[in-house]
PDB file of C-alpha atoms in Angstrom:
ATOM      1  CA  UNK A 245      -3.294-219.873 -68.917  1.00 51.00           C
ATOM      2  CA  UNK A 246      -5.650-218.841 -66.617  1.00 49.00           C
ATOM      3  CA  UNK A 247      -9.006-221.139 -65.315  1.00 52.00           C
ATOM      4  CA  UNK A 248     -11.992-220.273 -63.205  1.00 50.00           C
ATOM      5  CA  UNK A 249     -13.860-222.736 -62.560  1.00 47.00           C
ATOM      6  CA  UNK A 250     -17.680-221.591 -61.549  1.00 43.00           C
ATOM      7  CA  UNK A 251     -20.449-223.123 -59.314  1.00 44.00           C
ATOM      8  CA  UNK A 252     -22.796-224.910 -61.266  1.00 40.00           C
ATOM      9  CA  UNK A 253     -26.766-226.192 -61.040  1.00 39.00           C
ATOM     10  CA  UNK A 254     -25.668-228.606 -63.856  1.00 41.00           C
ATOM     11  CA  UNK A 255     -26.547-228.860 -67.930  1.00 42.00           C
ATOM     12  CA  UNK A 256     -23.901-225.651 -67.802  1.00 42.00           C
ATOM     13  CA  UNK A 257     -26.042-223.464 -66.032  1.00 39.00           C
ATOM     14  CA  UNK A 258     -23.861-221.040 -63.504  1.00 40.00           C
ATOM     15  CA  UNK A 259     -25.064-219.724 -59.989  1.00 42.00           C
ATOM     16  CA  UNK A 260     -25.926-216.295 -60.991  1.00 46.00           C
ATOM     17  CA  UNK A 261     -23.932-213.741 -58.095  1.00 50.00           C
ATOM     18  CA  UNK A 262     -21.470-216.309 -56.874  1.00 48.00           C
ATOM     19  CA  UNK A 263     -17.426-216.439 -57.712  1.00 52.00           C
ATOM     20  CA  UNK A 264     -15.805-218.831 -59.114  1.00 59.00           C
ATOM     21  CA  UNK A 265     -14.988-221.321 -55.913  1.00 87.00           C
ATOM     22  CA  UNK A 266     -11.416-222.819 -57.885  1.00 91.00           C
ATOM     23  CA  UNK A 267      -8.982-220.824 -60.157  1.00 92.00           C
ATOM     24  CA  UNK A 268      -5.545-221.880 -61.773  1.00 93.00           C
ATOM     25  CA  UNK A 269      -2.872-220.209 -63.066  1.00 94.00           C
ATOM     26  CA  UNK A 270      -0.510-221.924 -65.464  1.00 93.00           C
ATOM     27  CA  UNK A 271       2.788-220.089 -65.647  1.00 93.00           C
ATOM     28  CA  UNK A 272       6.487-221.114 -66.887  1.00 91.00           C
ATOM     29  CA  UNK A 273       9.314-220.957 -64.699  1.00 89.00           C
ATOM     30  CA  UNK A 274      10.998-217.338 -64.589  1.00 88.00           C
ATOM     31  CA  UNK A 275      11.447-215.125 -61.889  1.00 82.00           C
ATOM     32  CA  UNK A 276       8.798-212.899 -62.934  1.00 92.00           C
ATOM     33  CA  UNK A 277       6.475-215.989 -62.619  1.00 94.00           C
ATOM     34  CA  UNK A 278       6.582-215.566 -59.143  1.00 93.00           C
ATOM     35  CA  UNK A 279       5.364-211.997 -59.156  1.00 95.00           C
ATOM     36  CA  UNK A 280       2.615-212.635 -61.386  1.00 96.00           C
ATOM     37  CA  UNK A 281       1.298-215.506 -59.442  1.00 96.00           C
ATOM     38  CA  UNK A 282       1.321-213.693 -56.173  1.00 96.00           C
ATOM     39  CA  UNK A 283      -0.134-210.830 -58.138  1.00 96.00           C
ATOM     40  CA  UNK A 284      -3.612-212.924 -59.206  1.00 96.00           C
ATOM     41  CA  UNK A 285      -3.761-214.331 -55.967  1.00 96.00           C
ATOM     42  CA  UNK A 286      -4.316-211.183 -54.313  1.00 96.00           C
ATOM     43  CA  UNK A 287      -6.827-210.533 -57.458  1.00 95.00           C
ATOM     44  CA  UNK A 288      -8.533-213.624 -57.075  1.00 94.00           C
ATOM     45  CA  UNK A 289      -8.742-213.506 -53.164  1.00 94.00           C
ATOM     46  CA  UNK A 290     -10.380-209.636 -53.294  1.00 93.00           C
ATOM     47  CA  UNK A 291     -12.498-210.387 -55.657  1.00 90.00           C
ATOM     48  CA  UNK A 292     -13.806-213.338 -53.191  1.00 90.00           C
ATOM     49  CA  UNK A 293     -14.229-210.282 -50.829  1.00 89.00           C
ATOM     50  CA  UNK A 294     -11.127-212.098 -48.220  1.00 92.00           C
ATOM     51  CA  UNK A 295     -10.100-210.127 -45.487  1.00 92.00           C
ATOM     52  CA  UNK A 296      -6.893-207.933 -45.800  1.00 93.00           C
ATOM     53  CA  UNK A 297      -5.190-210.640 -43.650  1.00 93.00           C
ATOM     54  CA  UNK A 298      -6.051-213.439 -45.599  1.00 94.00           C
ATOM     55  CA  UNK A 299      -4.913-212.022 -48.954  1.00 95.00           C
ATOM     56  CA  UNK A 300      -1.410-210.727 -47.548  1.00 95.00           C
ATOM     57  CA  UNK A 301      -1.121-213.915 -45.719  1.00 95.00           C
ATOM     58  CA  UNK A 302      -2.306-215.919 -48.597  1.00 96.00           C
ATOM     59  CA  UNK A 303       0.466-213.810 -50.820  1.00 96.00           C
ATOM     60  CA  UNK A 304       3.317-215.064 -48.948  1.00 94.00           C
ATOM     61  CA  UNK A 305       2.318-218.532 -48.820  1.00 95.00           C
ATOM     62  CA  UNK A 306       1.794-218.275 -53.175  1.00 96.00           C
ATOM     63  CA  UNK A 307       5.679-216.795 -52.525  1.00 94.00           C
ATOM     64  CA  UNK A 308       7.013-219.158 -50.992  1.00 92.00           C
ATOM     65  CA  UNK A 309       5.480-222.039 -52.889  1.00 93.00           C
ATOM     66  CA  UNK A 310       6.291-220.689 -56.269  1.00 94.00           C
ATOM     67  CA  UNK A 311      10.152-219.997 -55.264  1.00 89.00           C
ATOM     68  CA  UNK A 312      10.098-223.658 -53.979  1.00 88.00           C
ATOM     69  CA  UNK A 313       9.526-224.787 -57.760  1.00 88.00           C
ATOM     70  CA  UNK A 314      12.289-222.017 -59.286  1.00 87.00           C
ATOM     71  CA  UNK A 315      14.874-223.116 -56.752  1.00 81.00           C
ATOM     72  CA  UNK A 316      14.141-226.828 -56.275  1.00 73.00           C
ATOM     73  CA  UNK A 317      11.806-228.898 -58.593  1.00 63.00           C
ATOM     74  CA  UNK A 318      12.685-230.228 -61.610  1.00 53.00           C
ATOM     75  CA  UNK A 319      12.374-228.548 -64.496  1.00 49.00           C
ATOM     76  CA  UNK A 320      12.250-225.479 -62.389  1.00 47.00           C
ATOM     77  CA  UNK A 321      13.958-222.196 -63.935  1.00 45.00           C
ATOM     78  CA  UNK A 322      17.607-222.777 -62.142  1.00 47.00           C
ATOM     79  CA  UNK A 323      18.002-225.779 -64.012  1.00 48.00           C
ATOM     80  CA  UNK A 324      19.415-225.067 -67.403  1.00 38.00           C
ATOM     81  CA  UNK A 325      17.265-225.609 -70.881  1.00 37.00           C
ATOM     82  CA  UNK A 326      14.359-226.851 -68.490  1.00 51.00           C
ATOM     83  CA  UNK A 327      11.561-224.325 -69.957  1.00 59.00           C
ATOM     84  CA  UNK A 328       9.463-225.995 -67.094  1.00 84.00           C
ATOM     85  CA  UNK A 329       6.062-224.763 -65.887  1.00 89.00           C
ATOM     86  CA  UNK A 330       4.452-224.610 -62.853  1.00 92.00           C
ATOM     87  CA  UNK A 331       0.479-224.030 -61.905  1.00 94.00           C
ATOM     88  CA  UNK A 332      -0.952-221.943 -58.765  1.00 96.00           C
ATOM     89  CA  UNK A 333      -4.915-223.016 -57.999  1.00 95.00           C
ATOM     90  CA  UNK A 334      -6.819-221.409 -55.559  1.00 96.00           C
ATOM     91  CA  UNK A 335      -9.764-223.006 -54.140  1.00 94.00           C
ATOM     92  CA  UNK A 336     -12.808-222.217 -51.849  1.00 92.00           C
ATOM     93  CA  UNK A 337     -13.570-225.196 -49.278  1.00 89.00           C
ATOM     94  CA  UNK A 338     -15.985-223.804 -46.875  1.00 86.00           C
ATOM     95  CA  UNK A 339     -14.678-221.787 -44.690  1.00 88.00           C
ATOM     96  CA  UNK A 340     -10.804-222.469 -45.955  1.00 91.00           C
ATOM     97  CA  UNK A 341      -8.800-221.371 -49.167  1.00 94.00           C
ATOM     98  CA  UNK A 342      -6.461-223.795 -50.238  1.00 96.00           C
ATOM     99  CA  UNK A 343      -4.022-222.157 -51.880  1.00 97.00           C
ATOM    100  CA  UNK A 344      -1.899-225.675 -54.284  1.00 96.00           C
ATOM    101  CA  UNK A 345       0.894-225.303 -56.463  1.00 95.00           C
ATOM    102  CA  UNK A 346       1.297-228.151 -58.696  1.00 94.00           C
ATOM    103  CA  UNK A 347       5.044-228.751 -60.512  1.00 91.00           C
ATOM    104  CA  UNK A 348       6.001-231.701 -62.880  1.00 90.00           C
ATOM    105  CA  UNK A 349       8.775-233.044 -60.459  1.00 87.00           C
ATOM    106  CA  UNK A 350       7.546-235.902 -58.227  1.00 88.00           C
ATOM    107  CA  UNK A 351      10.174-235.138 -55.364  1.00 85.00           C
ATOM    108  CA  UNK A 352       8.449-234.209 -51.839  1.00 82.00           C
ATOM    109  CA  UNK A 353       9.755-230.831 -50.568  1.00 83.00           C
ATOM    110  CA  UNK A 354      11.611-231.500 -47.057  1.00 73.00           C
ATOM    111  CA  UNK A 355      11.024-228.663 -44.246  1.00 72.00           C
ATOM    112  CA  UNK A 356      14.418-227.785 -43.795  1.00 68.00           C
ATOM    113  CA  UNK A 357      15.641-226.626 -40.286  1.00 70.00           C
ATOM    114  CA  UNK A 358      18.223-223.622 -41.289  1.00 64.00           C
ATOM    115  CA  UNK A 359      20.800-222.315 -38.998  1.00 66.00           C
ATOM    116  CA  UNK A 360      20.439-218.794 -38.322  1.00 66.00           C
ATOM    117  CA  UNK A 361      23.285-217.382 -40.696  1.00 65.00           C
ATOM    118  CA  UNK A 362      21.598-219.470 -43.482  1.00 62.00           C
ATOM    119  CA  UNK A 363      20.127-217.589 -46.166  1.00 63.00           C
ATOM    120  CA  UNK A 364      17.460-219.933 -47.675  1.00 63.00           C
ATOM    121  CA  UNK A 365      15.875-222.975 -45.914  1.00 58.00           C
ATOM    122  CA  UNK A 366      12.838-221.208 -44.443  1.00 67.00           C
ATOM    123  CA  UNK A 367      10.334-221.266 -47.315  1.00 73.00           C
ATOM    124  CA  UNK A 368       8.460-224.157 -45.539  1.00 80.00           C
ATOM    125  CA  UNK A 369       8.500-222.825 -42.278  1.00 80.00           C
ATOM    126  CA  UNK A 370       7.032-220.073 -43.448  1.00 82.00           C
ATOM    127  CA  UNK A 371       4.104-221.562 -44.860  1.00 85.00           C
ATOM    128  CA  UNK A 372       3.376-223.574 -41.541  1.00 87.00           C
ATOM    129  CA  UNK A 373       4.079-221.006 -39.684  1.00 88.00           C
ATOM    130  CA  UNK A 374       1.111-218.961 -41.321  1.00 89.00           C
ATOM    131  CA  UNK A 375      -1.183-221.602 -42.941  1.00 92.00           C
ATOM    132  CA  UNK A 376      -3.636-223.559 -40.566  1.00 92.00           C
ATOM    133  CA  UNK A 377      -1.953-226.746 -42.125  1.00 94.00           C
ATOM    134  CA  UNK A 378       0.045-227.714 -45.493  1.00 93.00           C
ATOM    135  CA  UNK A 379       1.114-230.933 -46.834  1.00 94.00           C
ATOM    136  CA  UNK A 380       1.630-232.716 -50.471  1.00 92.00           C
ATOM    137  CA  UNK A 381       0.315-235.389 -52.822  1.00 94.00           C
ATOM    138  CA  UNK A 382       1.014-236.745 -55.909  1.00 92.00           C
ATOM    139  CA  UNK A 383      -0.480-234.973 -58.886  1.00 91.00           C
ATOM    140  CA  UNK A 384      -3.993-236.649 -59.666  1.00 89.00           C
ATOM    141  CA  UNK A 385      -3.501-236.943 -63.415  1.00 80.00           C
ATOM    142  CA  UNK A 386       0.754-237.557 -64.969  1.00 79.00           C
ATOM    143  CA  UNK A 387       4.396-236.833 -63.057  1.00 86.00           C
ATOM    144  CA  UNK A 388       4.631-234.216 -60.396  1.00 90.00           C
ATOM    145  CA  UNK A 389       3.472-233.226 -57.361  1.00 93.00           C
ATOM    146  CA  UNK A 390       0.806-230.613 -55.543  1.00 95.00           C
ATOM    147  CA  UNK A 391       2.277-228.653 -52.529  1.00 95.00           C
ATOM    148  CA  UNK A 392      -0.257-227.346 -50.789  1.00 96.00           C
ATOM    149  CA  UNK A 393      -1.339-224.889 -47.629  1.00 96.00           C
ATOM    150  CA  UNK A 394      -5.188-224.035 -46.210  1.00 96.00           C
ATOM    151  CA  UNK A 395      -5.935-220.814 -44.518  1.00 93.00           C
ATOM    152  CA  UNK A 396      -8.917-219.488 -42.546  1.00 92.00           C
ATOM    153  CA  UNK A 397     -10.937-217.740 -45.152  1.00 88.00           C
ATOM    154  CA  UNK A 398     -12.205-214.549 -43.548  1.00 84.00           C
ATOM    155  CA  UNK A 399     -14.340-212.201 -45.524  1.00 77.00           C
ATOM    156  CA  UNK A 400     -13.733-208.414 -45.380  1.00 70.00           C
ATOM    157  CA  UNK A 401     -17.466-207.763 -44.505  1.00 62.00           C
ATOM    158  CA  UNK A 402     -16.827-209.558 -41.101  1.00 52.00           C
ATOM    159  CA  UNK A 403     -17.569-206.429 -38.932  1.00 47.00           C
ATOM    160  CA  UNK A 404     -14.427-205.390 -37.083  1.00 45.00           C
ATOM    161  CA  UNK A 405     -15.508-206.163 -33.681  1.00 44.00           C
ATOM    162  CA  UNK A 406     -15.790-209.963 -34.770  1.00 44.00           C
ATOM    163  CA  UNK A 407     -11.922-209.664 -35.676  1.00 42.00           C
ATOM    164  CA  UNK A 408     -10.797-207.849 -32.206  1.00 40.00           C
ATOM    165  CA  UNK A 409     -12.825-210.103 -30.439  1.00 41.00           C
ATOM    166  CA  UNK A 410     -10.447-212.795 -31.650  1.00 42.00           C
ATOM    167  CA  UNK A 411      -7.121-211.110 -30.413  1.00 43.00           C
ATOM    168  CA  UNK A 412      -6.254-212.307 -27.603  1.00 42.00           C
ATOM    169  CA  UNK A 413      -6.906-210.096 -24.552  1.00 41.00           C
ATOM    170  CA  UNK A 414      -4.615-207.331 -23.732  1.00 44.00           C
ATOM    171  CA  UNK A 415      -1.882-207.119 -20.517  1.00 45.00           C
ATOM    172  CA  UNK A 416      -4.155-206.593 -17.589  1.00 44.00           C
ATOM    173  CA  UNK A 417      -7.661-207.813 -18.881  1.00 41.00           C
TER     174      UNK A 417
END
């Protein structure tokens, strides 16, 4: 099920011209559920005119969060006869996208600190390594949990210069 979740001026009248600020995306637990959710992320984020950057680095956080629930929450799809579900919101806050994943199993997720010949552990690291800052809470209404991860939200009409201009200088400047 998906929800948008428009600005309003109250008494149901929209803000004619401006996106939805919050979306969610309820989805059941399969490995094609991860796909799909990184797949209207990328819609949603474009269509709130977000940089290239932000949308790719938006995509992997969506990634990681959604494998998090398949591999590790309760109810998840690796745990047998669970039919669990899982739901992705994405949400404007001024100059941020907070990118949440809500699943129905209250257990925190624990930043693991793989060895190198490991093959999972990292998801986590991941999204610190490319959010701005993540965290969890309890779900705000019955069991679970939101994981969550903020990014800068950088629109794709920012003229290039404005992006360079934040690189830091080059070898010899």
């Amino acid at each position: 099920m998906f929800t948008t979740f428009t600005p309003s001026l109250g008494k149901g009248r929209t803000v004619p011209g401006l996106p939805a600020r919050r979306t969610e995306l309820s989805l059941v637990c399969t490995p094609g559920s991860v796909g799909r959710a990184r797949h209207h992320a990328a819609h949603v984020l474009r269509g709130w005119r977000a940089h290239d950057d932000t949308v790719d680095a938006a995509c992997l956080i969506v990634s990681e969060l959604t494998t998090n629930v398949l591999c590790h929450a309760e109810g998840g799809a690796d745990r047998p006869g669970s039919g669990g579900s899982f739901t992705l919101g994405l949400e404007i806050m001024g100059d941020l996208v907070e990118i949440s994943v809500w699943d129905p199993d209250p257990t925190p997720p624990v930043r693991a600190a793989p060895e190198a010949d490991q093959i999972h552990g990292r998801g986590l690291v991941i999204v610190s390594m490319t959010s701005t800052r993540w965290g969890h809470r309890a779900a705000a209404r019955g069991p679970g949990k939101v994981v969550w991860a903020r990014l800068p939200l950088v629109r794709g009409d920012v003229p290039a210069s404005v992006l360079r201009d934040s690189d830091p200088p080059a070898a010899g400047d």
